């Protein structure tokens, strides 16, 4: 590690990269946003999750409204409000998430940035990586996506890159394994 510098969101950067030549503060590296976006199919994956989360309570309220005559108006009104809100969330939030989720892997670290109002930057130095896993849930399999989970000795938990093409995720896991094996450190 050549040094650290405070970056946007209060995080610290590690490693070296393009445009970081010698000069004043050459030992300090400024954190930059990770370069890679997720696979565009992640939008459909997130929309499907939102739709499933919306359909269940709307269906329950609609069925109850059909059978409970005294509360029918309130139950069906609640179902309608939830359906409209769920539809808006299904359409808009995945687009927003896609715009703000970024990731990158360098020879020095794994970088992940999520969030808009509350940005979260996660950086896992290669010397701290303990395991690299790929996970594909049923919906991810349907959309041919995977999640790469990088486990470190951090109390904050694993660094997760969700919404990657399943082939890219396998290549990334293999690359991370090779890099971490070649990186000195005890990963604790």
PDB file of C-alpha atoms in Angstrom:
ATOM      1  CA  UNK A   1       0.000   0.000   0.000  1.00  0.00           C
ATOM      2  CA  UNK A   2       1.539   3.291  -1.029  1.00  0.00           C
ATOM      3  CA  UNK A   3      -0.596   5.482   1.187  1.00  0.00           C
ATOM      4  CA  UNK A   4      -4.089   6.637   1.842  1.00  0.00           C
ATOM      5  CA  UNK A   5      -6.050   9.746   1.127  1.00  0.00           C
ATOM      6  CA  UNK A   6      -9.509  10.835   2.025  1.00  0.00           C
ATOM      7  CA  UNK A   7     -11.877  10.468  -0.882  1.00  0.00           C
ATOM      8  CA  UNK A   8     -15.486  11.355  -1.522  1.00  0.00           C
ATOM      9  CA  UNK A   9     -17.705  10.050   1.236  1.00  0.00           C
ATOM     10  CA  UNK A  10     -14.838  10.040   3.728  1.00  0.00           C
ATOM     11  CA  UNK A  11     -13.325   6.764   2.489  1.00  0.00           C
ATOM     12  CA  UNK A  12      -9.672   6.098   1.953  1.00  0.00           C
ATOM     13  CA  UNK A  13      -8.087   5.024  -1.306  1.00  0.00           C
ATOM     14  CA  UNK A  14      -5.393   2.412  -1.757  1.00  0.00           C
ATOM     15  CA  UNK A  15      -3.107   1.371  -4.539  1.00  0.00           C
ATOM     16  CA  UNK A  16      -2.011   3.245  -7.611  1.00  0.00           C
ATOM     17  CA  UNK A  17      -3.714   3.892 -10.876  1.00  0.00           C
ATOM     18  CA  UNK A  18      -3.809   6.023 -14.014  1.00  0.00           C
ATOM     19  CA  UNK A  19      -2.966   9.684 -13.611  1.00  0.00           C
ATOM     20  CA  UNK A  20      -1.171   9.155 -10.318  1.00  0.00           C
ATOM     21  CA  UNK A  21       2.360  10.098 -11.302  1.00  0.00           C
ATOM     22  CA  UNK A  22       5.070  11.633  -9.179  1.00  0.00           C
ATOM     23  CA  UNK A  23       4.651  15.106  -7.808  1.00  0.00           C
ATOM     24  CA  UNK A  24       3.412  16.763  -4.657  1.00  0.00           C
ATOM     25  CA  UNK A  25       1.672  14.201  -2.491  1.00  0.00           C
ATOM     26  CA  UNK A  26       2.822  11.314  -4.737  1.00  0.00           C
ATOM     27  CA  UNK A  27       2.476   8.884  -1.803  1.00  0.00           C
ATOM     28  CA  UNK A  28      -1.162   9.839  -1.337  1.00  0.00           C
ATOM     29  CA  UNK A  29      -3.781   8.243  -3.538  1.00  0.00           C
ATOM     30  CA  UNK A  30      -7.139   9.905  -4.004  1.00  0.00           C
ATOM     31  CA  UNK A  31     -10.167   7.644  -4.167  1.00  0.00           C
ATOM     32  CA  UNK A  32     -11.989   7.804  -7.475  1.00  0.00           C
ATOM     33  CA  UNK A  33     -15.328   6.299  -8.364  1.00  0.00           C
ATOM     34  CA  UNK A  34     -15.126   2.667  -9.472  1.00  0.00           C
ATOM     35  CA  UNK A  35     -15.284   2.415 -13.264  1.00  0.00           C
ATOM     36  CA  UNK A  36     -17.530  -0.601 -13.931  1.00  0.00           C
ATOM     37  CA  UNK A  37     -21.304  -0.692 -14.069  1.00  0.00           C
ATOM     38  CA  UNK A  38     -23.378  -3.764 -13.428  1.00  0.00           C
ATOM     39  CA  UNK A  39     -24.914  -5.840 -16.195  1.00  0.00           C
ATOM     40  CA  UNK A  40     -28.015  -4.163 -17.653  1.00  0.00           C
ATOM     41  CA  UNK A  41     -30.014  -7.331 -16.896  1.00  0.00           C
ATOM     42  CA  UNK A  42     -29.736  -6.361 -13.220  1.00  0.00           C
ATOM     43  CA  UNK A  43     -32.526  -3.853 -13.873  1.00  0.00           C
ATOM     44  CA  UNK A  44     -34.893  -6.673 -14.850  1.00  0.00           C
ATOM     45  CA  UNK A  45     -33.715  -8.765 -11.906  1.00  0.00           C
ATOM     46  CA  UNK A  46     -34.424  -5.933  -9.446  1.00  0.00           C
ATOM     47  CA  UNK A  47     -37.768  -5.180 -11.115  1.00  0.00           C
ATOM     48  CA  UNK A  48     -38.806  -8.794 -10.719  1.00  0.00           C
ATOM     49  CA  UNK A  49     -37.865  -8.683  -7.022  1.00  0.00           C
ATOM     50  CA  UNK A  50     -39.904  -5.492  -6.507  1.00  0.00           C
ATOM     51  CA  UNK A  51     -42.853  -6.953  -8.407  1.00  0.00           C
ATOM     52  CA  UNK A  52     -42.829 -10.111  -6.279  1.00  0.00           C
ATOM     53  CA  UNK A  53     -42.610  -8.048  -3.093  1.00  0.00           C
ATOM     54  CA  UNK A  54     -45.559  -5.965  -4.276  1.00  0.00           C
ATOM     55  CA  UNK A  55     -47.817  -8.740  -5.553  1.00  0.00           C
ATOM     56  CA  UNK A  56     -47.929 -10.721  -2.289  1.00  0.00           C
ATOM     57  CA  UNK A  57     -49.389  -8.020   0.020  1.00  0.00           C
ATOM     58  CA  UNK A  58     -51.648  -6.653  -2.737  1.00  0.00           C
ATOM     59  CA  UNK A  59     -53.053 -10.133  -3.338  1.00  0.00           C
ATOM     60  CA  UNK A  60     -53.639 -10.702   0.395  1.00  0.00           C
ATOM     61  CA  UNK A  61     -55.481  -7.385   0.759  1.00  0.00           C
ATOM     62  CA  UNK A  62     -57.523  -8.016  -2.397  1.00  0.00           C
ATOM     63  CA  UNK A  63     -58.568 -11.509  -1.252  1.00  0.00           C
ATOM     64  CA  UNK A  64     -59.450 -10.246   2.222  1.00  0.00           C
ATOM     65  CA  UNK A  65     -61.398  -7.376   0.649  1.00  0.00           C
ATOM     66  CA  UNK A  66     -63.356  -9.834  -1.455  1.00  0.00           C
ATOM     67  CA  UNK A  67     -64.400 -11.876   1.586  1.00  0.00           C
ATOM     68  CA  UNK A  68     -64.730  -9.346   4.406  1.00  0.00           C
ATOM     69  CA  UNK A  69     -67.682  -7.192   3.475  1.00  0.00           C
ATOM     70  CA  UNK A  70     -67.507  -4.593   6.308  1.00  0.00           C
ATOM     71  CA  UNK A  71     -63.847  -3.776   5.582  1.00  0.00           C
ATOM     72  CA  UNK A  72     -63.987  -4.220   1.799  1.00  0.00           C
ATOM     73  CA  UNK A  73     -63.531  -0.534   0.948  1.00  0.00           C
ATOM     74  CA  UNK A  74     -60.517  -0.070   3.194  1.00  0.00           C
ATOM     75  CA  UNK A  75     -58.869  -3.339   2.185  1.00  0.00           C
ATOM     76  CA  UNK A  76     -59.332  -2.734  -1.550  1.00  0.00           C
ATOM     77  CA  UNK A  77     -58.212   0.894  -1.202  1.00  0.00           C
ATOM     78  CA  UNK A  78     -55.094  -0.296   0.621  1.00  0.00           C
ATOM     79  CA  UNK A  79     -54.488  -2.876  -2.115  1.00  0.00           C
ATOM     80  CA  UNK A  80     -54.814  -0.182  -4.779  1.00  0.00           C
ATOM     81  CA  UNK A  81     -52.430   2.206  -2.993  1.00  0.00           C
ATOM     82  CA  UNK A  82     -49.866  -0.562  -2.479  1.00  0.00           C
ATOM     83  CA  UNK A  83     -50.212  -1.611  -6.125  1.00  0.00           C
ATOM     84  CA  UNK A  84     -49.561   1.922  -7.390  1.00  0.00           C
ATOM     85  CA  UNK A  85     -46.620   2.463  -5.028  1.00  0.00           C
ATOM     86  CA  UNK A  86     -45.221  -0.960  -5.878  1.00  0.00           C
ATOM     87  CA  UNK A  87     -45.528  -0.261  -9.600  1.00  0.00           C
ATOM     88  CA  UNK A  88     -43.684   3.052  -9.225  1.00  0.00           C
ATOM     89  CA  UNK A  89     -40.942   1.396  -7.190  1.00  0.00           C
ATOM     90  CA  UNK A  90     -40.721  -1.476  -9.685  1.00  0.00           C
ATOM     91  CA  UNK A  91     -40.244   0.928 -12.572  1.00  0.00           C
ATOM     92  CA  UNK A  92     -38.030   3.617 -11.037  1.00  0.00           C
ATOM     93  CA  UNK A  93     -35.853   2.261  -8.227  1.00  0.00           C
ATOM     94  CA  UNK A  94     -33.990  -0.367 -10.329  1.00  0.00           C
ATOM     95  CA  UNK A  95     -33.040   2.344 -12.835  1.00  0.00           C
ATOM     96  CA  UNK A  96     -31.760   4.499  -9.999  1.00  0.00           C
ATOM     97  CA  UNK A  97     -29.811   1.617  -8.453  1.00  0.00           C
ATOM     98  CA  UNK A  98     -28.240   0.804 -11.814  1.00  0.00           C
ATOM     99  CA  UNK A  99     -26.978   4.369 -12.107  1.00  0.00           C
ATOM    100  CA  UNK A 100     -25.310   4.443  -8.677  1.00  0.00           C
ATOM    101  CA  UNK A 101     -23.874   0.924  -8.264  1.00  0.00           C
ATOM    102  CA  UNK A 102     -20.263   0.721  -9.399  1.00  0.00           C
ATOM    103  CA  UNK A 103     -17.423  -1.732  -8.894  1.00  0.00           C
ATOM    104  CA  UNK A 104     -13.811  -2.232  -9.884  1.00  0.00           C
ATOM    105  CA  UNK A 105     -10.972  -4.638  -9.224  1.00  0.00           C
ATOM    106  CA  UNK A 106      -7.333  -3.536  -9.382  1.00  0.00           C
ATOM    107  CA  UNK A 107      -4.160  -5.350  -8.413  1.00  0.00           C
ATOM    108  CA  UNK A 108      -4.378  -3.528  -5.060  1.00  0.00           C
ATOM    109  CA  UNK A 109      -8.039  -3.796  -4.010  1.00  0.00           C
ATOM    110  CA  UNK A 110     -11.700  -4.490  -4.754  1.00  0.00           C
ATOM    111  CA  UNK A 111     -13.807  -1.302  -4.828  1.00  0.00           C
ATOM    112  CA  UNK A 112     -17.594  -1.131  -4.573  1.00  0.00           C
ATOM    113  CA  UNK A 113     -19.757   1.996  -4.385  1.00  0.00           C
ATOM    114  CA  UNK A 114     -23.493   1.929  -3.755  1.00  0.00           C
ATOM    115  CA  UNK A 115     -26.118   4.432  -2.739  1.00  0.00           C
ATOM    116  CA  UNK A 116     -27.090   7.924  -3.775  1.00  0.00           C
ATOM    117  CA  UNK A 117     -28.234   9.886  -0.744  1.00  0.00           C
ATOM    118  CA  UNK A 118     -26.122   7.760   1.569  1.00  0.00           C
ATOM    119  CA  UNK A 119     -23.141   6.585  -0.445  1.00  0.00           C
ATOM    120  CA  UNK A 120     -21.306   3.531   0.780  1.00  0.00           C
ATOM    121  CA  UNK A 121     -17.775   2.900  -0.467  1.00  0.00           C
ATOM    122  CA  UNK A 122     -16.326  -0.516   0.354  1.00  0.00           C
ATOM    123  CA  UNK A 123     -12.678  -1.252  -0.318  1.00  0.00           C
ATOM    124  CA  UNK A 124     -11.107  -4.646   0.273  1.00  0.00           C
ATOM    125  CA  UNK A 125      -7.310  -4.641  -0.057  1.00  0.00           C
ATOM    126  CA  UNK A 126      -6.078  -7.806  -1.763  1.00  0.00           C
ATOM    127  CA  UNK A 127      -3.946  -8.675   1.268  1.00  0.00           C
ATOM    128  CA  UNK A 128      -7.117  -8.834   3.422  1.00  0.00           C
ATOM    129  CA  UNK A 129      -9.214 -11.110   1.185  1.00  0.00           C
ATOM    130  CA  UNK A 130      -9.953 -14.483   2.764  1.00  0.00           C
ATOM    131  CA  UNK A 131     -12.454 -16.069   0.356  1.00  0.00           C
ATOM    132  CA  UNK A 132     -14.099 -15.293  -2.967  1.00  0.00           C
ATOM    133  CA  UNK A 133     -17.484 -16.850  -3.686  1.00  0.00           C
ATOM    134  CA  UNK A 134     -20.029 -16.614  -6.487  1.00  0.00           C
ATOM    135  CA  UNK A 135     -23.705 -17.021  -5.670  1.00  0.00           C
ATOM    136  CA  UNK A 136     -26.622 -17.458  -8.060  1.00  0.00           C
ATOM    137  CA  UNK A 137     -30.102 -17.459  -6.590  1.00  0.00           C
ATOM    138  CA  UNK A 138     -33.102 -18.682  -8.610  1.00  0.00           C
ATOM    139  CA  UNK A 139     -33.925 -15.226  -9.997  1.00  0.00           C
ATOM    140  CA  UNK A 140     -30.275 -14.522 -10.746  1.00  0.00           C
ATOM    141  CA  UNK A 141     -30.112 -17.794 -12.677  1.00  0.00           C
ATOM    142  CA  UNK A 142     -33.188 -16.774 -14.649  1.00  0.00           C
ATOM    143  CA  UNK A 143     -31.480 -13.497 -15.636  1.00  0.00           C
ATOM    144  CA  UNK A 144     -28.035 -15.187 -16.109  1.00  0.00           C
ATOM    145  CA  UNK A 145     -26.556 -13.062 -13.326  1.00  0.00           C
ATOM    146  CA  UNK A 146     -24.332 -13.777 -10.325  1.00  0.00           C
ATOM    147  CA  UNK A 147     -23.121 -12.145  -7.147  1.00  0.00           C
ATOM    148  CA  UNK A 148     -19.437 -12.146  -6.251  1.00  0.00           C
ATOM    149  CA  UNK A 149     -18.845 -12.145  -2.491  1.00  0.00           C
ATOM    150  CA  UNK A 150     -15.396 -11.118  -1.278  1.00  0.00           C
ATOM    151  CA  UNK A 151     -14.937 -12.067   2.368  1.00  0.00           C
ATOM    152  CA  UNK A 152     -12.334 -10.191   4.377  1.00  0.00           C
ATOM    153  CA  UNK A 153     -11.276  -9.912   7.981  1.00  0.00           C
ATOM    154  CA  UNK A 154     -13.403  -6.751   8.270  1.00  0.00           C
ATOM    155  CA  UNK A 155     -16.043  -6.446  10.953  1.00  0.00           C
ATOM    156  CA  UNK A 156     -18.209  -4.668   8.354  1.00  0.00           C
ATOM    157  CA  UNK A 157     -18.689  -7.951   6.543  1.00  0.00           C
ATOM    158  CA  UNK A 158     -18.115  -9.110   2.992  1.00  0.00           C
ATOM    159  CA  UNK A 159     -17.886  -6.895  -0.076  1.00  0.00           C
ATOM    160  CA  UNK A 160     -20.601  -7.917  -2.526  1.00  0.00           C
ATOM    161  CA  UNK A 161     -20.808  -7.162  -6.229  1.00  0.00           C
ATOM    162  CA  UNK A 162     -24.367  -8.009  -7.255  1.00  0.00           C
ATOM    163  CA  UNK A 163     -25.804  -8.063 -10.757  1.00  0.00           C
ATOM    164  CA  UNK A 164     -22.819  -9.318 -12.759  1.00  0.00           C
ATOM    165  CA  UNK A 165     -23.081 -11.470 -15.858  1.00  0.00           C
ATOM    166  CA  UNK A 166     -22.538 -15.039 -14.627  1.00  0.00           C
ATOM    167  CA  UNK A 167     -19.553 -15.616 -16.941  1.00  0.00           C
ATOM    168  CA  UNK A 168     -17.933 -12.325 -15.903  1.00  0.00           C
ATOM    169  CA  UNK A 169     -18.514 -13.250 -12.251  1.00  0.00           C
ATOM    170  CA  UNK A 170     -16.731 -16.587 -12.729  1.00  0.00           C
ATOM    171  CA  UNK A 171     -13.799 -14.856 -14.470  1.00  0.00           C
ATOM    172  CA  UNK A 172     -13.674 -12.209 -11.735  1.00  0.00           C
ATOM    173  CA  UNK A 173     -13.637 -14.833  -8.970  1.00  0.00           C
ATOM    174  CA  UNK A 174     -10.805 -16.644 -10.744  1.00  0.00           C
ATOM    175  CA  UNK A 175      -8.860 -13.389 -11.246  1.00  0.00           C
ATOM    176  CA  UNK A 176      -9.312 -12.414  -7.590  1.00  0.00           C
ATOM    177  CA  UNK A 177      -8.103 -15.826  -6.474  1.00  0.00           C
ATOM    178  CA  UNK A 178      -4.955 -15.514  -8.587  1.00  0.00           C
ATOM    179  CA  UNK A 179      -4.255 -11.948  -7.407  1.00  0.00           C
ATOM    180  CA  UNK A 180      -4.803 -12.743  -3.720  1.00  0.00           C
ATOM    181  CA  UNK A 181      -2.540 -15.797  -3.899  1.00  0.00           C
ATOM    182  CA  UNK A 182       0.216 -13.597  -5.338  1.00  0.00           C
ATOM    183  CA  UNK A 183      -0.327 -10.809  -2.786  1.00  0.00           C
ATOM    184  CA  UNK A 184       1.747 -10.960   0.394  1.00  0.00           C
ATOM    185  CA  UNK A 185      -0.193 -10.660   3.635  1.00  0.00           C
ATOM    186  CA  UNK A 186      -1.979 -12.803   6.159  1.00  0.00           C
ATOM    187  CA  UNK A 187      -5.598 -11.820   5.333  1.00  0.00           C
ATOM    188  CA  UNK A 188      -6.439 -11.277   8.997  1.00  0.00           C
TER     189      UNK A 188
END
